[in-house]
Amino acid sequence: MLKANHVSKSYFQTCHSLKQSKKEHLVLNDVSMEVKEGEFVAVLGRSGSGKTTLLNVLSGLDMAEGEVFLDGEDIFKMKEEKRTMLRRKKIGFIFQSYELLPVLSVMDNIRLPQLKKDMDYVMELLSVLGLKGFETYYPDQLSGGQQQRAAIARALINRPSILLADEPTGNLDSKTERIVIELLKDLVRKYNTSILFVTHNESLVKDVDRVIRLEDGEIVYG
Ligand SMILES: Nc1ncnc2c1ncn2[C@@H]1O[C@H](COP(=O)(O)OP(=O)(O)OP(=O)(O)O)[C@@H](O)[C@H]1O
Ligand SMILES: [Mg+2]
């Protein structure tokens, strides 16, 4: 379903000690991995290990060396517009800092990326995620957990085949964190969505299908 073959990504920084020269910073180093249909996979790694970069590359938001296959198609080889459309259709993205639009209500945030109008499904998502009654609220009127759940609803709006979740519980207390993880697991079963879930918190990956450990941009386990 989602597969990375020998993916490497570097950033170049101007090096002041060596005038004019650029220093290479290898952020992803020959990463190969796979998420199968319906699988709940966790990527565990310390701050700066390359987790967000990996998700950005896997979703085609960012380019890299190597290959990334989404349902058998190499996303780096296709035109930008096709990549964008494929991402909207097949990938749900939960950002590290939610990224809800402050000027839109919960309802409008959730429906913003929707490709095909389906009000029944919108209502179902609101209900499943415990957001009924909050449709007209703006993000700054919600708690962190509610914002998180709105971001999850938005990520699910096009019934994606895979959900990429970047530290989705990073700003929550440990109890709410647990609730959100359990919710994500239920969603995998209910909608048969795969999840690639990124975290630095070891205690959250106890009962996922598979754990991939990232250290300095390299997979050292999984
Ligand atoms: N646009 C960029 N330009 C240069 N370097 C970058 C850029 N984005 C990320 N990096 C570098 O890549 C490395 C990995 O960053 P990344 O955001 O992927 O880490 P992370 O594992 O998600 O960390 P965290 O847990 O803190 O979110 C860092 O050292 C960072 O400085
Ligand atoms: Mg990150």
mmCIF file of C-alpha atoms and ligand atoms in Angstrom:
data_model
loop_
_atom_site.group_PDB
_atom_site.id
_atom_site.type_symbol
_atom_site.label_atom_id
_atom_site.label_comp_id
_atom_site.label_asym_id
_atom_site.label_seq_id
_atom_site.Cartn_x
_atom_site.Cartn_y
_atom_site.Cartn_z
ATOM 1 C CA MET A 1 0.000 0.000 0.000
ATOM 2 C CA LEU A 2 2.722 2.512 0.981
ATOM 3 C CA LYS A 3 6.285 1.543 0.309
ATOM 4 C CA ALA A 4 9.601 3.400 0.472
ATOM 5 C CA ASN A 5 12.680 2.063 -1.331
ATOM 6 C CA HIS A 6 16.108 3.457 -0.421
ATOM 7 C CA VAL A 7 14.857 6.931 0.401
ATOM 8 C CA SER A 8 17.495 9.526 1.301
ATOM 9 C CA LYS A 9 17.031 13.204 1.988
ATOM 10 C CA SER A 10 19.678 15.850 2.601
ATOM 11 C CA TYR A 11 19.574 19.486 3.526
ATOM 12 C CA PHE A 12 22.438 21.771 2.659
ATOM 13 C CA GLN A 13 23.523 24.440 5.093
ATOM 14 C CA THR A 14 25.915 27.247 4.305
ATOM 15 C CA CYS A 15 29.017 26.640 6.350
ATOM 16 C CA HIS A 16 30.500 29.856 7.729
ATOM 17 C CA SER A 17 33.916 28.459 8.592
ATOM 18 C CA LEU A 18 34.423 27.221 5.035
ATOM 19 C CA LYS A 19 33.481 30.281 2.981
ATOM 20 C CA GLN A 20 30.971 29.640 0.183
ATOM 21 C CA SER A 21 30.872 25.905 0.791
ATOM 22 C CA LYS A 22 27.741 24.030 1.787
ATOM 23 C CA LYS A 23 27.626 21.378 4.439
ATOM 24 C CA GLU A 24 25.425 18.372 3.778
ATOM 25 C CA HIS A 25 23.078 17.197 6.498
ATOM 26 C CA LEU A 26 21.707 13.729 5.769
ATOM 27 C CA VAL A 27 18.278 13.668 7.432
ATOM 28 C CA LEU A 28 17.013 10.387 5.947
ATOM 29 C CA ASN A 29 19.630 7.776 5.176
ATOM 30 C CA ASP A 30 18.634 4.929 2.854
ATOM 31 C CA VAL A 31 15.226 4.315 4.429
ATOM 32 C CA SER A 32 13.242 1.334 3.139
ATOM 33 C CA MET A 33 9.930 0.470 4.738
ATOM 34 C CA GLU A 34 6.371 -0.584 4.054
ATOM 35 C CA VAL A 35 2.902 -0.169 5.502
ATOM 36 C CA LYS A 36 0.416 -2.859 4.516
ATOM 37 C CA GLU A 37 -3.340 -2.546 4.205
ATOM 38 C CA GLY A 38 -5.066 -2.141 7.552
ATOM 39 C CA GLU A 39 -1.766 -2.072 9.462
ATOM 40 C CA PHE A 40 -1.092 0.201 12.447
ATOM 41 C CA VAL A 41 2.619 1.022 12.321
ATOM 42 C CA ALA A 42 4.459 3.287 14.739
ATOM 43 C CA VAL A 43 7.663 5.170 13.963
ATOM 44 C CA LEU A 44 9.569 5.794 17.152
ATOM 45 C CA GLY A 45 12.469 8.226 17.306
ATOM 46 C CA ARG A 46 13.947 11.076 19.284
ATOM 47 C CA SER A 47 13.481 14.720 18.431
ATOM 48 C CA GLY A 48 15.430 15.499 15.272
ATOM 49 C CA SER A 49 15.692 11.860 14.142
ATOM 50 C CA GLY A 50 13.809 12.637 10.921
ATOM 51 C CA LYS A 51 10.235 11.520 11.691
ATOM 52 C CA THR A 52 8.394 14.551 10.293
ATOM 53 C CA THR A 53 10.704 14.598 7.273
ATOM 54 C CA LEU A 54 9.879 10.923 6.661
ATOM 55 C CA LEU A 55 6.120 11.578 6.717
ATOM 56 C CA ASN A 56 6.497 14.584 4.430
ATOM 57 C CA VAL A 57 8.466 12.483 1.955
ATOM 58 C CA LEU A 58 6.095 9.506 2.138
ATOM 59 C CA SER A 59 3.128 11.762 1.351
ATOM 60 C CA GLY A 60 4.937 13.528 -1.473
ATOM 61 C CA LEU A 61 4.748 16.886 0.320
ATOM 62 C CA ASP A 62 8.529 16.850 0.104
ATOM 63 C CA MET A 63 10.799 15.241 -2.506
ATOM 64 C CA ALA A 64 13.766 12.953 -1.876
ATOM 65 C CA GLU A 65 16.072 10.449 -3.541
ATOM 66 C CA GLY A 66 14.773 6.923 -3.925
ATOM 67 C CA GLU A 67 11.266 5.675 -4.586
ATOM 68 C CA VAL A 68 7.944 5.950 -2.780
ATOM 69 C CA PHE A 69 5.082 3.778 -4.003
ATOM 70 C CA LEU A 70 1.486 4.553 -3.123
ATOM 71 C CA ASP A 71 -0.739 1.675 -4.218
ATOM 72 C CA GLY A 72 1.920 0.642 -6.717
ATOM 73 C CA GLU A 73 2.531 4.086 -8.248
ATOM 74 C CA ASP A 74 5.846 5.888 -7.811
ATOM 75 C CA ILE A 75 4.799 9.294 -6.492
ATOM 76 C CA PHE A 76 8.141 10.942 -7.319
ATOM 77 C CA LYS A 77 7.810 10.002 -10.982
ATOM 78 C CA MET A 78 4.394 11.575 -11.533
ATOM 79 C CA LYS A 79 3.537 15.191 -12.308
ATOM 80 C CA GLU A 80 2.970 17.563 -9.409
ATOM 81 C CA GLU A 81 -0.811 17.884 -10.025
ATOM 82 C CA LYS A 82 -1.290 14.131 -10.099
ATOM 83 C CA ARG A 83 0.747 13.728 -6.909
ATOM 84 C CA THR A 84 -1.365 16.399 -5.186
ATOM 85 C CA MET A 85 -4.628 14.766 -6.272
ATOM 86 C CA LEU A 86 -3.461 11.304 -5.249
ATOM 87 C CA ARG A 87 -2.435 12.665 -1.860
ATOM 88 C CA ARG A 88 -5.828 14.296 -1.334
ATOM 89 C CA LYS A 89 -7.661 11.129 -2.311
ATOM 90 C CA LYS A 90 -5.609 8.489 -0.585
ATOM 91 C CA ILE A 91 -3.693 10.079 2.301
ATOM 92 C CA GLY A 92 -5.016 11.650 5.458
ATOM 93 C CA PHE A 93 -2.431 13.811 7.198
ATOM 94 C CA ILE A 94 -2.527 14.780 10.872
ATOM 95 C CA PHE A 95 0.066 17.480 11.443
ATOM 96 C CA GLN A 96 2.270 17.789 14.522
ATOM 97 C CA SER A 97 0.600 21.097 15.426
ATOM 98 C CA TYR A 98 -2.913 20.271 14.084
ATOM 99 C CA GLU A 99 -2.872 23.140 11.530
ATOM 100 C CA LEU A 100 -6.586 23.906 11.847
ATOM 101 C CA LEU A 101 -7.468 27.156 10.129
ATOM 102 C CA PRO A 102 -8.335 29.691 12.864
ATOM 103 C CA VAL A 103 -10.853 31.600 10.730
ATOM 104 C CA LEU A 104 -12.944 28.507 9.978
ATOM 105 C CA SER A 105 -15.405 26.715 12.251
ATOM 106 C CA VAL A 106 -14.939 23.060 13.190
ATOM 107 C CA MET A 107 -17.421 22.077 10.482
ATOM 108 C CA ASP A 108 -15.685 24.133 7.790
ATOM 109 C CA ASN A 109 -12.223 22.953 8.830
ATOM 110 C CA ILE A 110 -13.331 19.340 8.553
ATOM 111 C CA ARG A 111 -15.050 19.841 5.188
ATOM 112 C CA LEU A 112 -12.359 22.034 3.617
ATOM 113 C CA PRO A 113 -10.450 19.245 1.813
ATOM 114 C CA GLN A 114 -13.572 17.197 1.001
ATOM 115 C CA LEU A 115 -13.610 16.086 -2.641
ATOM 116 C CA LYS A 116 -17.127 14.688 -2.842
ATOM 117 C CA LYS A 117 -20.031 16.115 -0.856
ATOM 118 C CA ASP A 118 -21.284 13.586 1.690
ATOM 119 C CA MET A 119 -23.040 15.224 4.628
ATOM 120 C CA ASP A 120 -23.986 11.890 6.237
ATOM 121 C CA TYR A 121 -20.328 10.951 6.506
ATOM 122 C CA VAL A 122 -19.440 14.387 7.924
ATOM 123 C CA MET A 123 -22.085 13.903 10.629
ATOM 124 C CA GLU A 124 -20.836 10.378 11.307
ATOM 125 C CA LEU A 125 -17.264 11.627 11.759
ATOM 126 C CA LEU A 126 -18.426 14.401 14.106
ATOM 127 C CA SER A 127 -20.246 11.814 16.145
ATOM 128 C CA VAL A 128 -17.484 9.170 16.148
ATOM 129 C CA LEU A 129 -14.940 11.801 17.211
ATOM 130 C CA GLY A 130 -17.130 13.299 19.910
ATOM 131 C CA LEU A 131 -17.461 16.683 18.226
ATOM 132 C CA LYS A 132 -21.242 16.876 17.952
ATOM 133 C CA GLY A 133 -22.403 20.229 19.284
ATOM 134 C CA PHE A 134 -19.047 21.838 18.450
ATOM 135 C CA GLU A 135 -19.646 22.286 14.709
ATOM 136 C CA THR A 136 -19.823 26.081 14.905
ATOM 137 C CA TYR A 137 -16.937 26.505 17.350
ATOM 138 C CA TYR A 138 -13.663 28.024 16.161
ATOM 139 C CA PRO A 139 -10.356 26.277 16.924
ATOM 140 C CA ASP A 140 -9.414 28.776 19.655
ATOM 141 C CA GLN A 141 -12.651 27.895 21.465
ATOM 142 C CA LEU A 142 -11.680 24.212 21.676
ATOM 143 C CA SER A 143 -9.475 22.285 24.086
ATOM 144 C CA GLY A 144 -6.271 20.715 22.764
ATOM 145 C CA GLY A 145 -7.902 17.278 22.620
ATOM 146 C CA GLN A 146 -10.920 18.627 20.746
ATOM 147 C CA GLN A 147 -8.661 20.390 18.236
ATOM 148 C CA GLN A 148 -6.791 17.127 17.844
ATOM 149 C CA ARG A 149 -10.005 15.233 17.149
ATOM 150 C CA ALA A 150 -11.118 17.884 14.640
ATOM 151 C CA ALA A 151 -7.777 17.434 12.867
ATOM 152 C CA ILE A 152 -8.354 13.664 12.823
ATOM 153 C CA ALA A 153 -11.859 14.149 11.376
ATOM 154 C CA ARG A 154 -10.451 16.418 8.672
ATOM 155 C CA ALA A 155 -7.770 13.820 7.866
ATOM 156 C CA LEU A 156 -10.466 11.153 7.437
ATOM 157 C CA ILE A 157 -12.850 13.242 5.317
ATOM 158 C CA ASN A 158 -11.946 11.646 1.964
ATOM 159 C CA ARG A 159 -11.875 8.092 3.392
ATOM 160 C CA PRO A 160 -8.099 7.814 2.889
ATOM 161 C CA SER A 161 -6.474 4.422 2.539
ATOM 162 C CA ILE A 162 -3.691 5.585 4.859
ATOM 163 C CA LEU A 163 -3.501 8.043 7.724
ATOM 164 C CA LEU A 164 -0.137 9.669 8.425
ATOM 165 C CA ALA A 165 -0.156 11.003 11.957
ATOM 166 C CA ASP A 166 2.727 13.187 13.099
ATOM 167 C CA GLU A 167 2.995 13.060 16.884
ATOM 168 C CA PRO A 168 -0.804 13.382 17.082
ATOM 169 C CA THR A 169 -0.856 13.308 20.858
ATOM 170 C CA GLY A 170 2.221 15.427 21.488
ATOM 171 C CA ASN A 171 0.354 18.247 23.207
ATOM 172 C CA LEU A 172 -2.094 16.145 25.209
ATOM 173 C CA ASP A 173 -1.998 14.838 28.773
ATOM 174 C CA SER A 174 -1.321 11.123 29.136
ATOM 175 C CA LYS A 175 -4.970 10.177 29.716
ATOM 176 C CA THR A 176 -6.293 12.066 26.675
ATOM 177 C CA GLU A 177 -3.306 10.713 24.768
ATOM 178 C CA ARG A 178 -4.426 7.129 25.490
ATOM 179 C CA ILE A 179 -7.986 7.958 24.427
ATOM 180 C CA VAL A 180 -6.791 9.379 21.093
ATOM 181 C CA ILE A 181 -4.591 6.312 20.430
ATOM 182 C CA GLU A 182 -7.484 3.957 21.177
ATOM 183 C CA LEU A 183 -9.668 6.085 18.907
ATOM 184 C CA LEU A 184 -7.129 5.810 16.081
ATOM 185 C CA LYS A 185 -7.090 2.041 16.544
ATOM 186 C CA ASP A 186 -10.885 1.871 16.364
ATOM 187 C CA LEU A 187 -10.806 3.980 13.207
ATOM 188 C CA VAL A 188 -8.337 1.560 11.573
ATOM 189 C CA ARG A 189 -10.823 -1.242 12.152
ATOM 190 C CA LYS A 190 -13.974 0.721 11.321
ATOM 191 C CA TYR A 191 -12.765 2.280 8.068
ATOM 192 C CA ASN A 192 -10.037 -0.252 7.194
ATOM 193 C CA THR A 193 -7.470 2.549 7.074
ATOM 194 C CA SER A 194 -3.763 1.937 7.561
ATOM 195 C CA ILE A 195 -1.987 4.198 10.016
ATOM 196 C CA LEU A 196 1.606 5.335 10.175
ATOM 197 C CA PHE A 197 1.920 7.003 13.501
ATOM 198 C CA VAL A 198 4.971 8.961 14.601
ATOM 199 C CA THR A 199 5.958 9.476 18.209
ATOM 200 C CA HIS A 200 8.904 9.871 20.563
ATOM 201 C CA ASN A 201 6.901 8.277 23.386
ATOM 202 C CA GLU A 202 7.883 4.631 23.992
ATOM 203 C CA SER A 203 4.846 3.961 26.173
ATOM 204 C CA LEU A 204 2.451 4.610 23.277
ATOM 205 C CA VAL A 205 3.680 1.874 20.968
ATOM 206 C CA LYS A 206 3.069 -1.157 23.173
ATOM 207 C CA ASP A 207 0.243 -2.738 21.256
ATOM 208 C CA VAL A 208 0.597 -1.541 17.671
ATOM 209 C CA ASP A 209 1.101 -4.029 14.809
ATOM 210 C CA ARG A 210 4.685 -3.009 14.158
ATOM 211 C CA VAL A 211 7.309 -0.574 15.436
ATOM 212 C CA ILE A 212 9.962 1.072 13.276
ATOM 213 C CA ARG A 213 12.771 2.768 15.151
ATOM 214 C CA LEU A 214 14.474 5.775 13.561
ATOM 215 C CA GLU A 215 17.841 7.086 14.748
ATOM 216 C CA ASP A 216 19.596 9.978 12.992
ATOM 217 C CA GLY A 217 17.597 9.314 9.833
ATOM 218 C CA GLU A 218 18.311 5.588 9.747
ATOM 219 C CA ILE A 219 16.003 2.695 10.481
ATOM 220 C CA VAL A 220 17.740 0.755 13.228
ATOM 221 C CA TYR A 221 14.827 -1.578 13.960
ATOM 222 C CA GLY A 222 11.737 -2.840 12.148
HETATM 223 N N1 LIG B 1 13.637 22.677 5.950
HETATM 224 C C1 LIG B 1 14.730 22.229 6.584
HETATM 225 N N2 LIG B 1 15.955 22.751 6.324
HETATM 226 C C2 LIG B 1 17.057 22.275 6.927
HETATM 227 N N3 LIG B 1 17.058 21.285 7.844
HETATM 228 C C3 LIG B 1 15.873 20.739 8.147
HETATM 229 C C4 LIG B 1 14.650 21.171 7.547
HETATM 230 N N4 LIG B 1 13.634 20.413 8.048
HETATM 231 C C5 LIG B 1 14.191 19.570 8.931
HETATM 232 N N5 LIG B 1 15.532 19.754 8.998
HETATM 233 C C6 LIG B 1 16.465 18.993 9.832
HETATM 234 O O1 LIG B 1 16.175 17.632 9.725
HETATM 235 C C7 LIG B 1 16.342 16.959 10.973
HETATM 236 C C8 LIG B 1 15.111 16.130 11.252
HETATM 237 O O2 LIG B 1 13.996 16.988 11.432
HETATM 238 P P1 LIG B 1 12.534 16.412 11.655
HETATM 239 O O3 LIG B 1 11.622 17.550 11.764
HETATM 240 O O4 LIG B 1 12.246 15.399 10.604
HETATM 241 O O5 LIG B 1 12.710 15.665 13.064
HETATM 242 P P2 LIG B 1 11.628 14.963 14.004
HETATM 243 O O6 LIG B 1 12.111 13.571 14.240
HETATM 244 O O7 LIG B 1 10.282 15.140 13.425
HETATM 245 O O8 LIG B 1 11.763 15.788 15.364
HETATM 246 P P3 LIG B 1 10.628 16.196 16.453
HETATM 247 O O9 LIG B 1 10.374 14.959 17.269
HETATM 248 O O10 LIG B 1 11.290 17.250 17.246
HETATM 249 O O11 LIG B 1 9.424 16.676 15.718
HETATM 250 C C9 LIG B 1 16.620 18.044 12.002
HETATM 251 O O12 LIG B 1 17.964 17.995 12.357
HETATM 252 C C10 LIG B 1 16.287 19.343 11.286
HETATM 253 O O13 LIG B 1 17.163 20.371 11.643
HETATM 254 MG MG MG B 2 8.571 16.142 14.055
#
